[in-house]
Amino acid sequence: TQLLEQSPQFLSIQEGENLTVYCNSSSVFSSLQWYRQEPGEGPVLLVTVVTGGEVKKLKRLTFQFGDARKDSSLHITAAQPGDTGLYLCAGARAGNNRKLIWGLGTSLAVNP
Amino acid sequence: DTEVTQTPKHLVMGMTNKKSLKCEQHMGHRAMYWYKQKAKKPPELMFVYSYEKLSINESVPSRFSPECPNSSLLNLHLHALQPEDSALYLCASSGRRGTANTEAFFGQGTRLTVV
């Protein structure tokens, strides 16, 4: 059973297009994190969202945490080839915060 | 210093070999992790050390043996591995003061190939 459903799994777009990646669950998370990973490297933390309804912006990336803290989205505006990578969401549950629940990842390719 | 350093970056070992992976962090984090990752898949948690004590073992086979000599160091001892154990092994740490406990900082990983 996958506790954190991430979609889409694969995405190939042209430079300049917009995209949205979703992470959905039936469980409540105390916080949710987004990571980006390039081939042969470890994941790099992009953002943590904690409060239901929270919106955070990181340049062209916008992250949102659902009101009920069960889902999150990542929106990229005007994608660039440097955005290519594996995007992973990971949720922390109250009382078990040493163990993250990971989505399956979205492999994004932005073509010039 | 915001780095988690892993060595070696690449490792090829035979099924009868004994080797060790090393990880070091100097961010004062109190939790350290070993993850295993296959291509295009999310990291799979193997072990968690919290305050230098093993707190989570995700039913990992005994051919993987973790060790935490001190709060900055984490080792993973490998013995009698199988070809299916070939993967990217990631070390991470978390627990920086003033942040959510779970924000993980990863090393670059060790690409392990078992032949």
mmCIF file of C-alpha atoms in Angstrom:
data_model
loop_
_atom_site.group_PDB
_atom_site.id
_atom_site.type_symbol
_atom_site.label_atom_id
_atom_site.label_comp_id
_atom_site.label_asym_id
_atom_site.label_seq_id
_atom_site.Cartn_x
_atom_site.Cartn_y
_atom_site.Cartn_z
ATOM 1 C CA THR A 1 0.000 0.000 0.000
ATOM 2 C CA GLN A 2 1.435 3.314 -1.107
ATOM 3 C CA LEU A 3 0.586 5.868 1.571
ATOM 4 C CA LEU A 4 1.638 8.844 -0.535
ATOM 5 C CA GLU A 5 0.472 8.799 -4.158
ATOM 6 C CA GLN A 6 2.559 10.999 -6.423
ATOM 7 C CA SER A 7 1.548 11.896 -9.985
ATOM 8 C CA PRO A 8 2.469 11.967 -12.727
ATOM 9 C CA GLN A 9 5.321 9.456 -12.565
ATOM 10 C CA PHE A 10 6.922 10.714 -15.767
ATOM 11 C CA LEU A 11 6.697 14.083 -17.484
ATOM 12 C CA SER A 12 8.475 15.319 -20.607
ATOM 13 C CA ILE A 13 7.816 18.934 -21.584
ATOM 14 C CA GLN A 14 9.289 21.757 -23.651
ATOM 15 C CA GLU A 15 11.179 24.654 -22.146
ATOM 16 C CA GLY A 16 8.807 27.443 -21.135
ATOM 17 C CA GLU A 17 5.829 25.226 -20.310
ATOM 18 C CA ASN A 18 4.158 25.072 -16.899
ATOM 19 C CA LEU A 19 3.579 21.882 -14.918
ATOM 20 C CA THR A 20 2.090 20.639 -11.679
ATOM 21 C CA VAL A 21 3.074 17.591 -9.648
ATOM 22 C CA TYR A 22 0.695 16.191 -7.046
ATOM 23 C CA CYS A 23 1.139 14.241 -3.830
ATOM 24 C CA ASN A 24 -2.020 12.792 -2.322
ATOM 25 C CA SER A 25 -2.805 10.697 0.709
ATOM 26 C CA SER A 26 -5.698 9.625 2.894
ATOM 27 C CA SER A 27 -3.440 10.179 5.904
ATOM 28 C CA VAL A 28 -2.715 13.427 7.713
ATOM 29 C CA PHE A 29 0.900 14.559 7.815
ATOM 30 C CA SER A 30 2.452 16.890 10.368
ATOM 31 C CA SER A 31 4.696 18.216 7.591
ATOM 32 C CA LEU A 32 5.508 17.487 3.991
ATOM 33 C CA GLN A 33 8.778 17.993 2.177
ATOM 34 C CA TRP A 34 9.727 18.251 -1.490
ATOM 35 C CA TYR A 35 13.113 17.139 -2.766
ATOM 36 C CA ARG A 36 14.815 17.253 -6.169
ATOM 37 C CA GLN A 37 17.362 14.656 -7.176
ATOM 38 C CA GLU A 38 19.719 14.674 -10.138
ATOM 39 C CA PRO A 39 21.223 11.443 -11.528
ATOM 40 C CA GLY A 40 24.040 10.095 -9.353
ATOM 41 C CA GLU A 41 23.395 12.602 -6.584
ATOM 42 C CA GLY A 42 21.471 12.569 -3.325
ATOM 43 C CA PRO A 43 18.080 14.288 -2.991
ATOM 44 C CA VAL A 44 18.212 17.993 -2.137
ATOM 45 C CA LEU A 45 15.540 19.497 0.085
ATOM 46 C CA LEU A 46 13.551 22.216 -1.699
ATOM 47 C CA VAL A 47 10.913 23.123 0.874
ATOM 48 C CA THR A 48 8.981 21.984 3.933
ATOM 49 C CA VAL A 49 5.301 22.837 4.383
ATOM 50 C CA VAL A 50 3.786 22.549 7.820
ATOM 51 C CA THR A 51 0.534 24.511 8.060
ATOM 52 C CA GLY A 52 -2.669 23.470 6.280
ATOM 53 C CA GLY A 53 -3.309 25.787 3.327
ATOM 54 C CA GLU A 54 0.269 27.051 3.345
ATOM 55 C CA VAL A 55 1.791 28.316 0.094
ATOM 56 C CA LYS A 56 5.542 28.729 -0.342
ATOM 57 C CA LYS A 57 7.394 30.115 -3.345
ATOM 58 C CA LEU A 58 10.931 29.380 -4.414
ATOM 59 C CA LYS A 59 11.632 31.452 -7.554
ATOM 60 C CA ARG A 60 9.540 29.725 -10.285
ATOM 61 C CA LEU A 61 8.409 26.914 -7.961
ATOM 62 C CA THR A 62 5.213 27.188 -5.917
ATOM 63 C CA PHE A 63 4.416 24.649 -3.222
ATOM 64 C CA GLN A 64 1.034 24.232 -1.580
ATOM 65 C CA PHE A 65 -0.088 22.150 1.402
ATOM 66 C CA GLY A 66 -3.737 21.111 1.437
ATOM 67 C CA ASP A 67 -6.061 22.518 4.085
ATOM 68 C CA ALA A 68 -6.428 19.091 5.698
ATOM 69 C CA ARG A 69 -2.665 18.396 5.458
ATOM 70 C CA LYS A 70 -3.276 15.263 3.374
ATOM 71 C CA ASP A 71 -2.025 16.488 0.029
ATOM 72 C CA SER A 72 0.447 18.844 -1.587
ATOM 73 C CA SER A 73 1.308 20.195 -5.003
ATOM 74 C CA LEU A 74 4.376 21.589 -6.724
ATOM 75 C CA HIS A 75 3.846 23.980 -9.624
ATOM 76 C CA ILE A 76 6.711 25.040 -11.880
ATOM 77 C CA THR A 77 6.248 28.101 -14.078
ATOM 78 C CA ALA A 78 8.175 28.459 -17.345
ATOM 79 C CA ALA A 79 10.200 25.286 -16.881
ATOM 80 C CA GLN A 80 13.859 25.317 -17.865
ATOM 81 C CA PRO A 81 16.225 22.440 -18.753
ATOM 82 C CA GLY A 82 17.915 22.945 -15.380
ATOM 83 C CA ASP A 83 14.662 21.846 -13.719
ATOM 84 C CA THR A 84 15.169 18.323 -15.080
ATOM 85 C CA GLY A 85 15.362 15.717 -12.337
ATOM 86 C CA LEU A 86 13.449 13.408 -10.029
ATOM 87 C CA TYR A 87 11.016 15.254 -7.760
ATOM 88 C CA LEU A 88 10.112 13.474 -4.550
ATOM 89 C CA CYS A 89 7.564 14.323 -1.893
ATOM 90 C CA ALA A 90 7.955 12.944 1.618
ATOM 91 C CA GLY A 91 5.584 13.214 4.554
ATOM 92 C CA ALA A 92 6.218 13.093 8.278
ATOM 93 C CA ARG A 93 3.542 11.712 10.560
ATOM 94 C CA ALA A 94 2.994 12.919 14.115
ATOM 95 C CA GLY A 95 4.656 10.673 16.676
ATOM 96 C CA ASN A 96 6.889 8.984 14.106
ATOM 97 C CA ASN A 97 8.895 11.850 12.774
ATOM 98 C CA ARG A 98 12.145 9.999 12.244
ATOM 99 C CA LYS A 99 10.605 7.968 9.417
ATOM 100 C CA LEU A 100 9.500 9.789 6.292
ATOM 101 C CA ILE A 101 6.807 8.373 3.991
ATOM 102 C CA TRP A 102 8.003 8.822 0.403
ATOM 103 C CA GLY A 103 6.044 9.252 -2.801
ATOM 104 C CA LEU A 104 7.217 7.231 -5.817
ATOM 105 C CA GLY A 105 8.660 10.323 -7.480
ATOM 106 C CA THR A 106 8.078 12.298 -10.672
ATOM 107 C CA SER A 107 10.784 12.059 -13.295
ATOM 108 C CA LEU A 108 10.769 15.408 -15.135
ATOM 109 C CA ALA A 109 12.553 16.072 -18.412
ATOM 110 C CA VAL A 110 12.534 19.634 -19.762
ATOM 111 C CA ASN A 111 13.650 19.728 -23.379
ATOM 112 C CA PRO A 112 15.330 22.841 -24.853
ATOM 113 C CA ASP B 1 29.132 23.528 6.903
ATOM 114 C CA THR B 2 25.928 22.107 5.439
ATOM 115 C CA GLU B 3 27.321 18.942 3.901
ATOM 116 C CA VAL B 4 26.916 15.251 4.445
ATOM 117 C CA THR B 5 30.011 13.522 3.093
ATOM 118 C CA GLN B 6 29.956 9.933 1.926
ATOM 119 C CA THR B 7 32.870 7.744 0.907
ATOM 120 C CA PRO B 8 33.565 6.055 -1.376
ATOM 121 C CA LYS B 9 31.532 7.506 -4.246
ATOM 122 C CA HIS B 10 31.744 4.249 -6.202
ATOM 123 C CA LEU B 11 32.370 0.690 -4.974
ATOM 124 C CA VAL B 12 32.562 -2.621 -6.805
ATOM 125 C CA MET B 13 32.732 -5.685 -4.604
ATOM 126 C CA GLY B 14 32.537 -9.425 -4.956
ATOM 127 C CA MET B 15 29.994 -11.509 -3.112
ATOM 128 C CA THR B 16 32.629 -12.781 -0.654
ATOM 129 C CA ASN B 17 34.133 -9.368 0.101
ATOM 130 C CA LYS B 18 33.779 -7.263 3.229
ATOM 131 C CA LYS B 19 33.614 -3.511 2.741
ATOM 132 C CA SER B 20 32.380 -0.461 4.617
ATOM 133 C CA LEU B 21 30.575 2.705 3.588
ATOM 134 C CA LYS B 22 31.289 5.849 5.569
ATOM 135 C CA CYS B 23 29.264 8.977 6.260
ATOM 136 C CA GLU B 24 30.135 12.158 8.121
ATOM 137 C CA GLN B 25 28.184 15.282 9.066
ATOM 138 C CA HIS B 26 29.177 18.310 11.126
ATOM 139 C CA MET B 27 25.818 20.072 11.333
ATOM 140 C CA GLY B 28 25.095 18.929 14.886
ATOM 141 C CA HIS B 29 22.234 16.754 13.642
ATOM 142 C CA ARG B 30 21.058 14.140 16.107
ATOM 143 C CA ALA B 31 19.581 11.628 13.693
ATOM 144 C CA MET B 32 21.416 9.803 10.929
ATOM 145 C CA TYR B 33 19.993 7.480 8.311
ATOM 146 C CA TRP B 34 20.943 4.866 5.760
ATOM 147 C CA TYR B 35 18.776 4.578 2.671
ATOM 148 C CA LYS B 36 18.980 2.272 -0.352
ATOM 149 C CA GLN B 37 17.800 3.592 -3.727
ATOM 150 C CA LYS B 38 17.238 1.841 -7.034
ATOM 151 C CA ALA B 39 17.109 3.786 -10.313
ATOM 152 C CA LYS B 40 14.105 6.118 -10.706
ATOM 153 C CA LYS B 41 12.649 4.899 -7.378
ATOM 154 C CA PRO B 42 12.299 6.710 -4.040
ATOM 155 C CA PRO B 43 14.832 6.043 -1.272
ATOM 156 C CA GLU B 44 14.034 3.033 0.927
ATOM 157 C CA LEU B 45 14.806 3.488 4.592
ATOM 158 C CA MET B 46 17.197 0.920 6.066
ATOM 159 C CA PHE B 47 18.348 2.209 9.456
ATOM 160 C CA VAL B 48 17.895 5.230 11.706
ATOM 161 C CA TYR B 49 20.221 6.267 14.506
ATOM 162 C CA SER B 50 18.919 8.782 17.012
ATOM 163 C CA TYR B 51 21.364 10.191 19.533
ATOM 164 C CA GLU B 52 23.853 7.503 18.479
ATOM 165 C CA LYS B 53 21.474 4.653 19.255
ATOM 166 C CA LEU B 54 19.827 2.450 16.635
ATOM 167 C CA SER B 55 16.155 3.408 16.712
ATOM 168 C CA ILE B 56 14.812 1.906 13.483
ATOM 169 C CA ASN B 57 15.874 -1.221 11.555
ATOM 170 C CA GLU B 58 13.550 -1.789 8.622
ATOM 171 C CA SER B 59 14.028 -5.574 8.683
ATOM 172 C CA VAL B 60 17.290 -5.261 6.793
ATOM 173 C CA PRO B 61 19.230 -8.512 6.160
ATOM 174 C CA SER B 62 22.118 -9.098 8.543
ATOM 175 C CA ARG B 63 24.637 -8.852 5.711
ATOM 176 C CA PHE B 64 24.198 -5.087 6.242
ATOM 177 C CA SER B 65 25.510 -3.958 9.629
ATOM 178 C CA PRO B 66 25.289 -0.308 10.704
ATOM 179 C CA GLU B 67 27.532 1.401 13.217
ATOM 180 C CA CYS B 68 27.461 4.875 14.742
ATOM 181 C CA PRO B 69 30.859 5.539 16.402
ATOM 182 C CA ASN B 70 29.859 9.091 17.427
ATOM 183 C CA SER B 71 27.312 11.789 16.673
ATOM 184 C CA SER B 72 29.079 12.827 13.458
ATOM 185 C CA LEU B 73 29.901 9.460 11.936
ATOM 186 C CA LEU B 74 27.850 6.628 10.501
ATOM 187 C CA ASN B 75 29.181 3.457 8.905
ATOM 188 C CA LEU B 76 27.536 0.644 6.989
ATOM 189 C CA HIS B 77 29.461 -2.624 7.008
ATOM 190 C CA LEU B 78 28.815 -4.939 4.089
ATOM 191 C CA HIS B 79 29.479 -8.675 3.988
ATOM 192 C CA ALA B 80 28.430 -11.467 1.644
ATOM 193 C CA LEU B 81 26.222 -9.226 -0.481
ATOM 194 C CA GLN B 82 24.150 -10.399 -3.430
ATOM 195 C CA PRO B 83 23.997 -8.855 -6.919
ATOM 196 C CA GLU B 84 20.491 -7.572 -6.153
ATOM 197 C CA ASP B 85 22.014 -5.414 -3.416
ATOM 198 C CA SER B 86 23.568 -3.247 -6.131
ATOM 199 C CA ALA B 87 22.101 0.243 -5.687
ATOM 200 C CA LEU B 88 22.823 3.820 -4.624
ATOM 201 C CA TYR B 89 23.312 3.906 -0.850
ATOM 202 C CA LEU B 90 22.445 7.255 0.664
ATOM 203 C CA CYS B 91 23.314 8.636 4.050
ATOM 204 C CA ALA B 92 21.229 11.455 5.506
ATOM 205 C CA SER B 93 21.020 13.432 8.706
ATOM 206 C CA SER B 94 18.338 15.559 10.334
ATOM 207 C CA GLY B 95 17.502 17.310 13.548
ATOM 208 C CA ARG B 96 18.917 20.788 13.114
ATOM 209 C CA ARG B 97 17.805 23.185 15.832
ATOM 210 C CA GLY B 98 15.072 25.559 14.666
ATOM 211 C CA THR B 99 13.819 23.356 11.830
ATOM 212 C CA ALA B 100 11.367 20.525 11.509
ATOM 213 C CA ASN B 101 13.082 17.445 12.871
ATOM 214 C CA THR B 102 12.510 15.516 9.677
ATOM 215 C CA GLU B 103 14.229 17.791 7.146
ATOM 216 C CA ALA B 104 16.816 15.426 5.747
ATOM 217 C CA PHE B 105 20.165 16.441 4.318
ATOM 218 C CA PHE B 106 21.579 13.777 2.035
ATOM 219 C CA GLY B 107 25.074 12.883 0.986
ATOM 220 C CA GLN B 108 25.963 12.271 -2.664
ATOM 221 C CA GLY B 109 25.620 8.536 -2.158
ATOM 222 C CA THR B 110 27.790 5.499 -2.807
ATOM 223 C CA ARG B 111 27.080 3.691 -6.068
ATOM 224 C CA LEU B 112 27.544 0.035 -5.093
ATOM 225 C CA THR B 113 27.911 -2.761 -7.628
ATOM 226 C CA VAL B 114 28.045 -6.366 -6.404
ATOM 227 C CA VAL B 115 29.601 -8.792 -8.882
#
